[in-house]
Coordinates of N, CA and C in Angstrom, one line a residue:
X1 N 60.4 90.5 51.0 CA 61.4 91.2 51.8 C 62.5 90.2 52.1
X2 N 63.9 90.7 51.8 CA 64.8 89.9 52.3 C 65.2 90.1 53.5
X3 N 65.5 89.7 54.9 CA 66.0 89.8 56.1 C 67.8 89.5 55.7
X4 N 68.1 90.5 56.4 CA 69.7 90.3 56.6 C 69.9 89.4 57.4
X5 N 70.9 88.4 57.6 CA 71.8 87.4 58.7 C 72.2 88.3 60.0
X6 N 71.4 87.8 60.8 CA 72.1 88.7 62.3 C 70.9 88.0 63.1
X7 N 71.0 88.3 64.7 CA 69.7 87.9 64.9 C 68.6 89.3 65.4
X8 N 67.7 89.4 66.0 CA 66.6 90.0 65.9 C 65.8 90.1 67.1
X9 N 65.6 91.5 67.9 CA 65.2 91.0 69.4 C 63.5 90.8 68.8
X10 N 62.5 90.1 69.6 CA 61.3 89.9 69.4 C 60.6 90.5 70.8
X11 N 60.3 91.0 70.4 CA 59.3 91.8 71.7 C 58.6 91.8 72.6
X12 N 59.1 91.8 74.2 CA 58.0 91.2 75.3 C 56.7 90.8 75.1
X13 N 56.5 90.2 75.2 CA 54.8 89.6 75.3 C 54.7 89.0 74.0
X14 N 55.2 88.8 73.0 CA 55.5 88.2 71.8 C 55.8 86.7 71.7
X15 N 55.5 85.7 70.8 CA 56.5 84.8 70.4 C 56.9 84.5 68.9
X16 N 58.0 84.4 69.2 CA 58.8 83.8 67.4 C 58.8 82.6 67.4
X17 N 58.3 82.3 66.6 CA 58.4 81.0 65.8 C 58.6 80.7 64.2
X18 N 59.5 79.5 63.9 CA 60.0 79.1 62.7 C 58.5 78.3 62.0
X19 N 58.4 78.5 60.9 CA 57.2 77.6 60.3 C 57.8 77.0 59.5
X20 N 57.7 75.7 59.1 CA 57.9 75.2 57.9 C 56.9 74.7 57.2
X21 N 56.8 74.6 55.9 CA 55.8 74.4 54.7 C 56.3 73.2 54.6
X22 N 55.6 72.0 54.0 CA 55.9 70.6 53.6 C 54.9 70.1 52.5
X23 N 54.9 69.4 51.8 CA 53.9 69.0 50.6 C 54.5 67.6 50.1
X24 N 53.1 67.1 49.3 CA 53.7 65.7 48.5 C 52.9 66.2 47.4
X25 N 53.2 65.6 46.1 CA 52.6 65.6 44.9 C 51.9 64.5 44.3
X26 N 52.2 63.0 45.2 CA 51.7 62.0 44.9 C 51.2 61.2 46.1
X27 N 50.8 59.8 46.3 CA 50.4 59.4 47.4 C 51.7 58.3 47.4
X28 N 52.2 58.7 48.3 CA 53.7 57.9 49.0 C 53.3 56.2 49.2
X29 N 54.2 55.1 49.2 CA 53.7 54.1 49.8 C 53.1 54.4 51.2
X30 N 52.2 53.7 52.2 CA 51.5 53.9 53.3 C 52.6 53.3 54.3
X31 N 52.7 53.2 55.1 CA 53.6 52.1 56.0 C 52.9 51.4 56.7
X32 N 52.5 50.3 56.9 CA 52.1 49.5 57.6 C 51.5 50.0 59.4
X33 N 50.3 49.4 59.1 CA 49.3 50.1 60.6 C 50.2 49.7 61.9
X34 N 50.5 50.6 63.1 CA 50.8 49.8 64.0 C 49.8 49.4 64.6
X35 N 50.4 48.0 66.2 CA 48.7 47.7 66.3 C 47.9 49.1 67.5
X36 N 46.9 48.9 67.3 CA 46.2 50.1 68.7 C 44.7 49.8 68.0
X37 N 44.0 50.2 69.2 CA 42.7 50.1 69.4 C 41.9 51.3 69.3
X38 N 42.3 52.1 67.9 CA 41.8 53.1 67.4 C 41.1 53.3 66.1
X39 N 40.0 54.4 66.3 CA 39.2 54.5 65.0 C 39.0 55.6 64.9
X40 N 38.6 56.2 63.4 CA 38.5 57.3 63.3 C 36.8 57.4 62.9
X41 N 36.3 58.7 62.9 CA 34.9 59.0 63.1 C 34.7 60.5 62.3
X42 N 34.4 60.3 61.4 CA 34.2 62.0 60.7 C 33.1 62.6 61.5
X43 N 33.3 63.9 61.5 CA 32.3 64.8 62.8 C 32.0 65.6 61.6
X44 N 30.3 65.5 60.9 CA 29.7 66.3 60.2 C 29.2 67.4 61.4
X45 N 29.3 68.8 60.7 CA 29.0 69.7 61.1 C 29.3 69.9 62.5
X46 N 31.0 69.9 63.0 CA 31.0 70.0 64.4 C 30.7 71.1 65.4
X47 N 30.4 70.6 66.5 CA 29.8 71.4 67.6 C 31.0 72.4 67.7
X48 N 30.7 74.1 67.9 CA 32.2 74.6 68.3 C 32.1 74.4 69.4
X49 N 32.0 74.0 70.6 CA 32.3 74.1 71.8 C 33.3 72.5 71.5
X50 N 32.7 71.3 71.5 CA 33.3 70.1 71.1 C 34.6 70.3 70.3
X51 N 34.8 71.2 68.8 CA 36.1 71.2 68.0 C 36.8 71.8 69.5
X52 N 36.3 73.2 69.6 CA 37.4 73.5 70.7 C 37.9 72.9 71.6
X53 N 37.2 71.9 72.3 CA 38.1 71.4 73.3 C 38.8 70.5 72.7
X54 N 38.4 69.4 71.7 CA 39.5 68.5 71.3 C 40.9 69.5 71.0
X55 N 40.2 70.6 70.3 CA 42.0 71.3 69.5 C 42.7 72.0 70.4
X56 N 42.1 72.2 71.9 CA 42.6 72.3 73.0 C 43.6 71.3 73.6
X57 N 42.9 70.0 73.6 CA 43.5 69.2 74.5 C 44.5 68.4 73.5
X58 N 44.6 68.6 72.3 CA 45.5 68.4 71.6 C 46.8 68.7 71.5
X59 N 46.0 70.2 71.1 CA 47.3 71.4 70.7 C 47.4 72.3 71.6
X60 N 47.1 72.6 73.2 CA 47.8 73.6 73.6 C 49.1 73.5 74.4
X61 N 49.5 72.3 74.6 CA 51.1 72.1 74.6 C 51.7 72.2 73.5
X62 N 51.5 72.7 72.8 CA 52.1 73.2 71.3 C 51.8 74.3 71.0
X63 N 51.4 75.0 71.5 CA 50.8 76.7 71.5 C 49.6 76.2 70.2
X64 N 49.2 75.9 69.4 CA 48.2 75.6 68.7 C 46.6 76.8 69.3
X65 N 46.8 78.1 68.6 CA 46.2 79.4 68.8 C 45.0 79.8 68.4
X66 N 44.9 79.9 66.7 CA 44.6 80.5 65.8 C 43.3 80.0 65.8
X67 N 42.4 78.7 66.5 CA 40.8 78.8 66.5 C 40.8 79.0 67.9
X68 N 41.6 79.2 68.9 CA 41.2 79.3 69.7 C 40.7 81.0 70.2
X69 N 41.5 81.4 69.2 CA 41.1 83.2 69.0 C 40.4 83.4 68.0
X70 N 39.6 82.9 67.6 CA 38.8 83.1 66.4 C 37.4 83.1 67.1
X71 N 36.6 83.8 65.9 CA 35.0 84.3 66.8 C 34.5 82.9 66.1
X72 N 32.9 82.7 66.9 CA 32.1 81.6 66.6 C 32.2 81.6 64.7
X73 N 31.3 82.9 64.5 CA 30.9 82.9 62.8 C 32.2 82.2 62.1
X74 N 33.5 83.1 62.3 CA 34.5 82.7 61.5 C 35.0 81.5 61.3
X75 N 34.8 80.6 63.0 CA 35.2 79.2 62.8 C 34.4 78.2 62.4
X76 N 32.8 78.5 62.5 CA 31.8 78.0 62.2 C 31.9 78.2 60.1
X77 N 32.5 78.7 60.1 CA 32.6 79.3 58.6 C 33.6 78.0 57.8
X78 N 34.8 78.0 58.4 CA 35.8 77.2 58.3 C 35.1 75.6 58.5
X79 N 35.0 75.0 59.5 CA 34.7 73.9 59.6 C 32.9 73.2 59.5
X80 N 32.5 74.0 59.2 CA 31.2 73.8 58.5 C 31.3 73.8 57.1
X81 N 32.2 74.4 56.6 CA 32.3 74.7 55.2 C 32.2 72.6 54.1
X82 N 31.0 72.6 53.3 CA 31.4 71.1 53.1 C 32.6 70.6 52.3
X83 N 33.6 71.2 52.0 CA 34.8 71.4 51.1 C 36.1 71.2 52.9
X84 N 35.3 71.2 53.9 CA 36.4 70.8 55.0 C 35.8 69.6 55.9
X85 N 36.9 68.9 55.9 CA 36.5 67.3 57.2 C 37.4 67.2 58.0
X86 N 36.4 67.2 59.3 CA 37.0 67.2 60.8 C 36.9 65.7 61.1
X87 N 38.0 65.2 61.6 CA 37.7 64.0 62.1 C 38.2 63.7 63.3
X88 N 37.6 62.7 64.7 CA 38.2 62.5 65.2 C 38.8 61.0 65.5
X89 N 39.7 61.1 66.2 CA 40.7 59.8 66.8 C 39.8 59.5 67.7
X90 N 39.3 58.3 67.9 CA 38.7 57.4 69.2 C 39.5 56.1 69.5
X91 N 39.8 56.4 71.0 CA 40.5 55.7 72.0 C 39.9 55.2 73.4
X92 N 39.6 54.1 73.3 CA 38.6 54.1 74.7 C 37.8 54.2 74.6
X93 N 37.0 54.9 74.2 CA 35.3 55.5 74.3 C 35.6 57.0 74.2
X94 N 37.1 57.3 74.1 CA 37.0 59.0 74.0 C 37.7 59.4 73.1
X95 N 37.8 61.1 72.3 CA 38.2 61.4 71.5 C 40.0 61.7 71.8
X96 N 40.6 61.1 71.5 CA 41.8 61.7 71.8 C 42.5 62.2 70.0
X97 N 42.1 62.0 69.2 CA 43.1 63.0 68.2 C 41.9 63.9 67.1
X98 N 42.9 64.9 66.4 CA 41.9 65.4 65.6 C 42.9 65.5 64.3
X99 N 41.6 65.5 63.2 CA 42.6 65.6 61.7 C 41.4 66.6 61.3
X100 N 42.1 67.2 60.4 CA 40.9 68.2 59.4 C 41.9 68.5 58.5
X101 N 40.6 67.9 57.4 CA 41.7 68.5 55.8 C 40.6 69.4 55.2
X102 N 41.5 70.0 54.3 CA 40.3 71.3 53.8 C 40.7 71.4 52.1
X103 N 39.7 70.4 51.7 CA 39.7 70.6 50.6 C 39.4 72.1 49.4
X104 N 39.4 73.2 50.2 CA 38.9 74.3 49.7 C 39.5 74.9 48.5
X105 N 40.6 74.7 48.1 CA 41.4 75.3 46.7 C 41.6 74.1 46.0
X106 N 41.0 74.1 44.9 CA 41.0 73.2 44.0 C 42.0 72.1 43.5
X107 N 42.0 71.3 43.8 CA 43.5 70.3 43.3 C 44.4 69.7 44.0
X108 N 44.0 70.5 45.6 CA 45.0 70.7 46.1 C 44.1 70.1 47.9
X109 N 45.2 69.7 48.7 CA 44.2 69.6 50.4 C 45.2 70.1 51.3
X110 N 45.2 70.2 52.1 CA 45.7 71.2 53.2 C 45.5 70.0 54.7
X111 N 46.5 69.4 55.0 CA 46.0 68.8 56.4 C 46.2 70.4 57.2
X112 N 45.2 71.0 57.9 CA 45.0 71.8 58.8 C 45.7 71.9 60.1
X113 N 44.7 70.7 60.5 CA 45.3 70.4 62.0 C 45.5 69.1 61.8
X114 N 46.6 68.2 62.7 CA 46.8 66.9 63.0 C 47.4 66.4 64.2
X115 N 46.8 65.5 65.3 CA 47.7 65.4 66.0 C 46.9 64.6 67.1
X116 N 47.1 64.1 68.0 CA 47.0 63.1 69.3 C 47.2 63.8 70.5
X117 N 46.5 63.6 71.9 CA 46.4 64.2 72.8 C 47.8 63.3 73.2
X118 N 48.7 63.9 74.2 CA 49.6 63.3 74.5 C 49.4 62.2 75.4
X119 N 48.4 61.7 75.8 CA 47.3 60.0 76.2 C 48.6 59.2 75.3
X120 N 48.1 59.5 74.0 CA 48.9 58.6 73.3 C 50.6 59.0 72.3
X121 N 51.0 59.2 72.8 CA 52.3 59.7 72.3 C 52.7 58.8 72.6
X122 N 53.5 58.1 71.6 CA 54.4 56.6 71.6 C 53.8 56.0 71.4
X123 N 52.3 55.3 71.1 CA 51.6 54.5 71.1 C 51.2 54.2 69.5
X124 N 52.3 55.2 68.6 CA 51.5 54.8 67.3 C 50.6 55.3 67.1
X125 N 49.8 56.0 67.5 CA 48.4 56.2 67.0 C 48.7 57.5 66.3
X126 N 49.8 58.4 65.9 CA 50.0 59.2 65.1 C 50.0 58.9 63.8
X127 N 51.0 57.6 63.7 CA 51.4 56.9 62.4 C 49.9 56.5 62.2
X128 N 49.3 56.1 63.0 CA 47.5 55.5 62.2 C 47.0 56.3 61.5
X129 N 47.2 57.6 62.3 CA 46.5 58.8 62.2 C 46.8 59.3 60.9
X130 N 48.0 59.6 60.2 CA 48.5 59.9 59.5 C 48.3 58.8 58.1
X131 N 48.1 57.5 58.7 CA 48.0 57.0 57.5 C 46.3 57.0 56.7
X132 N 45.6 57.4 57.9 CA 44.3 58.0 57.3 C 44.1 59.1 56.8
X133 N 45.1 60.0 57.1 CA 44.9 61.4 56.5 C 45.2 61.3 54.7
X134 N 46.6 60.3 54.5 CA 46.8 60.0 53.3 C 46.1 59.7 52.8
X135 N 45.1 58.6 53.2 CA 44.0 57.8 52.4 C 42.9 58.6 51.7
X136 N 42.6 59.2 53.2 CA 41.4 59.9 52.2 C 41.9 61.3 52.1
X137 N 43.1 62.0 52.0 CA 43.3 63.0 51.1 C 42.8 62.3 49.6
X138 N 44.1 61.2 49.4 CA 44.6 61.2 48.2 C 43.6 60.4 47.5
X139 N 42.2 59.8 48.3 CA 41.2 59.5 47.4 C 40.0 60.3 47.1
X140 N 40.7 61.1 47.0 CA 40.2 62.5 45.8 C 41.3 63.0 44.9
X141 N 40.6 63.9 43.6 CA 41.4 63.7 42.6 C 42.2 65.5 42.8
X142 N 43.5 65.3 43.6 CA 44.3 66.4 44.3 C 45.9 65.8 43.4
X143 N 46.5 67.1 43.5 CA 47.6 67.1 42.9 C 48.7 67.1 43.6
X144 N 48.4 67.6 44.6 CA 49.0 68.0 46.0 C 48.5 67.9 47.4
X145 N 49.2 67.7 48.5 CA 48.9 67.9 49.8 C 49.5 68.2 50.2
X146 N 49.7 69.1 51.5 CA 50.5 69.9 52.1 C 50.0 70.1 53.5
X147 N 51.1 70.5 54.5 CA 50.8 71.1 55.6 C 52.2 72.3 56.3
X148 N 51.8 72.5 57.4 CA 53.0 73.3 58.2 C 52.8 73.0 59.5
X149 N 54.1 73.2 59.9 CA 54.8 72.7 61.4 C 55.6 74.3 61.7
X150 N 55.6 73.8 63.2 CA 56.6 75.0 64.0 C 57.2 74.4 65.0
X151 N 58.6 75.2 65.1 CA 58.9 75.3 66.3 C 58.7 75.3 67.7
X152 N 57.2 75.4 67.8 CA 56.8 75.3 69.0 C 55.7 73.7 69.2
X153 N 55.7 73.2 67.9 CA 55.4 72.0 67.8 C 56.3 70.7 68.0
X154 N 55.7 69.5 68.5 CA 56.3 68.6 68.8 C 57.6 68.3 68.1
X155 N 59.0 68.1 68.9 CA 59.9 68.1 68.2 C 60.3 67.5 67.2
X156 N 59.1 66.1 67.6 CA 60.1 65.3 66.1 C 58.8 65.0 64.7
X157 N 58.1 66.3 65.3 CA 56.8 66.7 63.9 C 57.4 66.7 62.6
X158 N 58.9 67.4 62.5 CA 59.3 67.9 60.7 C 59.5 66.4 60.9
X159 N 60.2 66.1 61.6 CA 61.0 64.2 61.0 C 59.8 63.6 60.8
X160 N 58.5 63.4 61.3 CA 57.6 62.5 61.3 C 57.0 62.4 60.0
X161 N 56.8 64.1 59.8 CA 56.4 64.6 58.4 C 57.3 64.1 56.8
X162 N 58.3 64.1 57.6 CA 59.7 64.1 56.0 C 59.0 62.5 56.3
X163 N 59.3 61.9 56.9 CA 59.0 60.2 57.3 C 57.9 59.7 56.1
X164 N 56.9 60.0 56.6 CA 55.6 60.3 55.9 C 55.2 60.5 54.4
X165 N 56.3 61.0 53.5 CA 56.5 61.1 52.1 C 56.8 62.5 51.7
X166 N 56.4 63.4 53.0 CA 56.4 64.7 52.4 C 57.5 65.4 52.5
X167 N 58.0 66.9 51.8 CA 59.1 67.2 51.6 C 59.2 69.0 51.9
X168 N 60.3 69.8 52.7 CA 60.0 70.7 52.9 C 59.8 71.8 51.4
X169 N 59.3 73.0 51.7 CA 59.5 73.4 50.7 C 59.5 75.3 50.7
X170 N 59.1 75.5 52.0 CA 59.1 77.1 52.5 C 58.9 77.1 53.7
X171 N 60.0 78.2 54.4 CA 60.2 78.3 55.7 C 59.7 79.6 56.1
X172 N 59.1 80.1 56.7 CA 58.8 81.7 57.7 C 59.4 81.8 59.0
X173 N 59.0 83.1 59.6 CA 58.9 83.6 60.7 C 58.1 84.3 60.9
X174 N 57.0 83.5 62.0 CA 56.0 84.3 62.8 C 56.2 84.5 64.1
X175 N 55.9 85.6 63.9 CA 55.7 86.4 65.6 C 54.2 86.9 65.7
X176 N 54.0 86.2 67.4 CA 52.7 86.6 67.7 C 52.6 87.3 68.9
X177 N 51.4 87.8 69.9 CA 51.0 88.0 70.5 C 51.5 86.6 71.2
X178 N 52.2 86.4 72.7 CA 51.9 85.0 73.0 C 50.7 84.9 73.9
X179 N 50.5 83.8 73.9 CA 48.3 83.4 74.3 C 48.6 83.2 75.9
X180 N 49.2 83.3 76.0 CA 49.8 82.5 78.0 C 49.5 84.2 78.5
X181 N 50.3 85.1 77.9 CA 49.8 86.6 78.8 C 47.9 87.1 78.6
X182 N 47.6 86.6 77.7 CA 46.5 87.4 77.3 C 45.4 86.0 78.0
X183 N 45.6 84.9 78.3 CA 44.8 84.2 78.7 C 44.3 83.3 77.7
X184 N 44.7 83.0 76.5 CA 44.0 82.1 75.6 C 44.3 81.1 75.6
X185 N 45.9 80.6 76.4 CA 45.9 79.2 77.0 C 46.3 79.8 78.0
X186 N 46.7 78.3 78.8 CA 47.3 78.6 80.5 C 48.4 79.0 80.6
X187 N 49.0 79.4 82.0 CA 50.4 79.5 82.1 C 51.3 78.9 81.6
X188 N 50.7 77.5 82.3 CA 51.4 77.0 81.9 C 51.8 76.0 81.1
X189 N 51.3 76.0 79.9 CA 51.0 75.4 78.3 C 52.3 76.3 77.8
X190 N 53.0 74.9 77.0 CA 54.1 74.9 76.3 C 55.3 75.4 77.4
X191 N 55.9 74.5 78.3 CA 57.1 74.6 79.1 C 58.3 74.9 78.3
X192 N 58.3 74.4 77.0 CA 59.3 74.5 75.9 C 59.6 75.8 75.1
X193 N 59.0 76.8 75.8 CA 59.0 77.8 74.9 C 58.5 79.3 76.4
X194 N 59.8 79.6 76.8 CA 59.4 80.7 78.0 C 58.3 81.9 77.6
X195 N 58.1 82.4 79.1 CA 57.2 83.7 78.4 C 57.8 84.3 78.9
X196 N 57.9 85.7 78.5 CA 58.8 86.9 78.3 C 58.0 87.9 78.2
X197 N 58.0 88.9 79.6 CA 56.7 89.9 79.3 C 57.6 91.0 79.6

């Protein structure tokens, strides 16, 4: 469907958001670690109570939704699956980031989720983060990697991403139910993005 040029009201209790699609086809040079006192820890078969809270305390200043509305079976389906790896960021003695790639379609990996509790925003530990996700994507035999970002995600996510080697390649528009009226995050999660009921 093509949409005409104009703009478009979105409907109380709703949110619009821009998606963008990004992908690489090869494994980019890495950029050099910054320093920090971080390691990563693959989580076989994670606990859902445990995934949720890290993808909580990650992503819900980013509206970051979609497991948090999901039933036990279905997420337990997803990250149990052995074709997906959850990993987390350790800082301190505690988990502050999460990565999960999902090797599930052939050739190809999907970073899922990515990101750092805002503990460490500025600290580099993104760029670590990210330079582990490269590693062990691309040490498997994939053709491609890809992910998506939104507008309701951290502002300088696309640039971090383009930074990173990858390149845009398809944009949407989702509208959702927003999770602040219905209770799936707080009120007051994501200041950057009003609610409108």
């Amino acid at each position: 469907m093509i949409l005409p040029d104009g703009d478009f009201d979105v409907p109380a209790g709703k949110i619009a958001t821009v998606v963008t699609h990004l992908e690489m086809t090869e494994l980019p040079a890495i950029p050099s670690d910054p320093e920090g006192a971080w390691t990563l820890r693959r989580v076989e078969t994670p606990a859902l109570d445990w995934y949720r809270e890290l993808f909580r305390r990650v992503g819900e200043e980013w509206l970051w939704i979609s497991r948090a509305r999901m039933g036990d079976a279905k997420l337990a389906a997803i990250i149990h699956s052995p074709l997906v790896e959850v990993y987390a960021l350790e800082h301190e003695g505690r988990d502050e980031g999460l990565l999960e790639l999902d090797f599930r379609e052939a050739g190809q990996c999907e970073i899922t989720f990515f990101g750092v509790t805002t503990k460490l925003f500025g600290s580099g530990a993104g760029r670590w983060l990210m330079n582990r996700a490269l590693e062990l994507s691309w040490s498997r035999p994939i053709a491609r990697l890809w992910l998506h970002t939104c507008t309701h995600d951290h502002p300088g996510a696309v640039a971090f991403y383009l930074r990173s080697g990858f390149r845009a390649f398809r944009r949407q528009i989702e509208i959702e139910d927003d999770p602040r009226i219905d209770g799936t995050a707080p009120r007051d999660a994501a200041s950057h993005v009003p609610v409108i009921e």
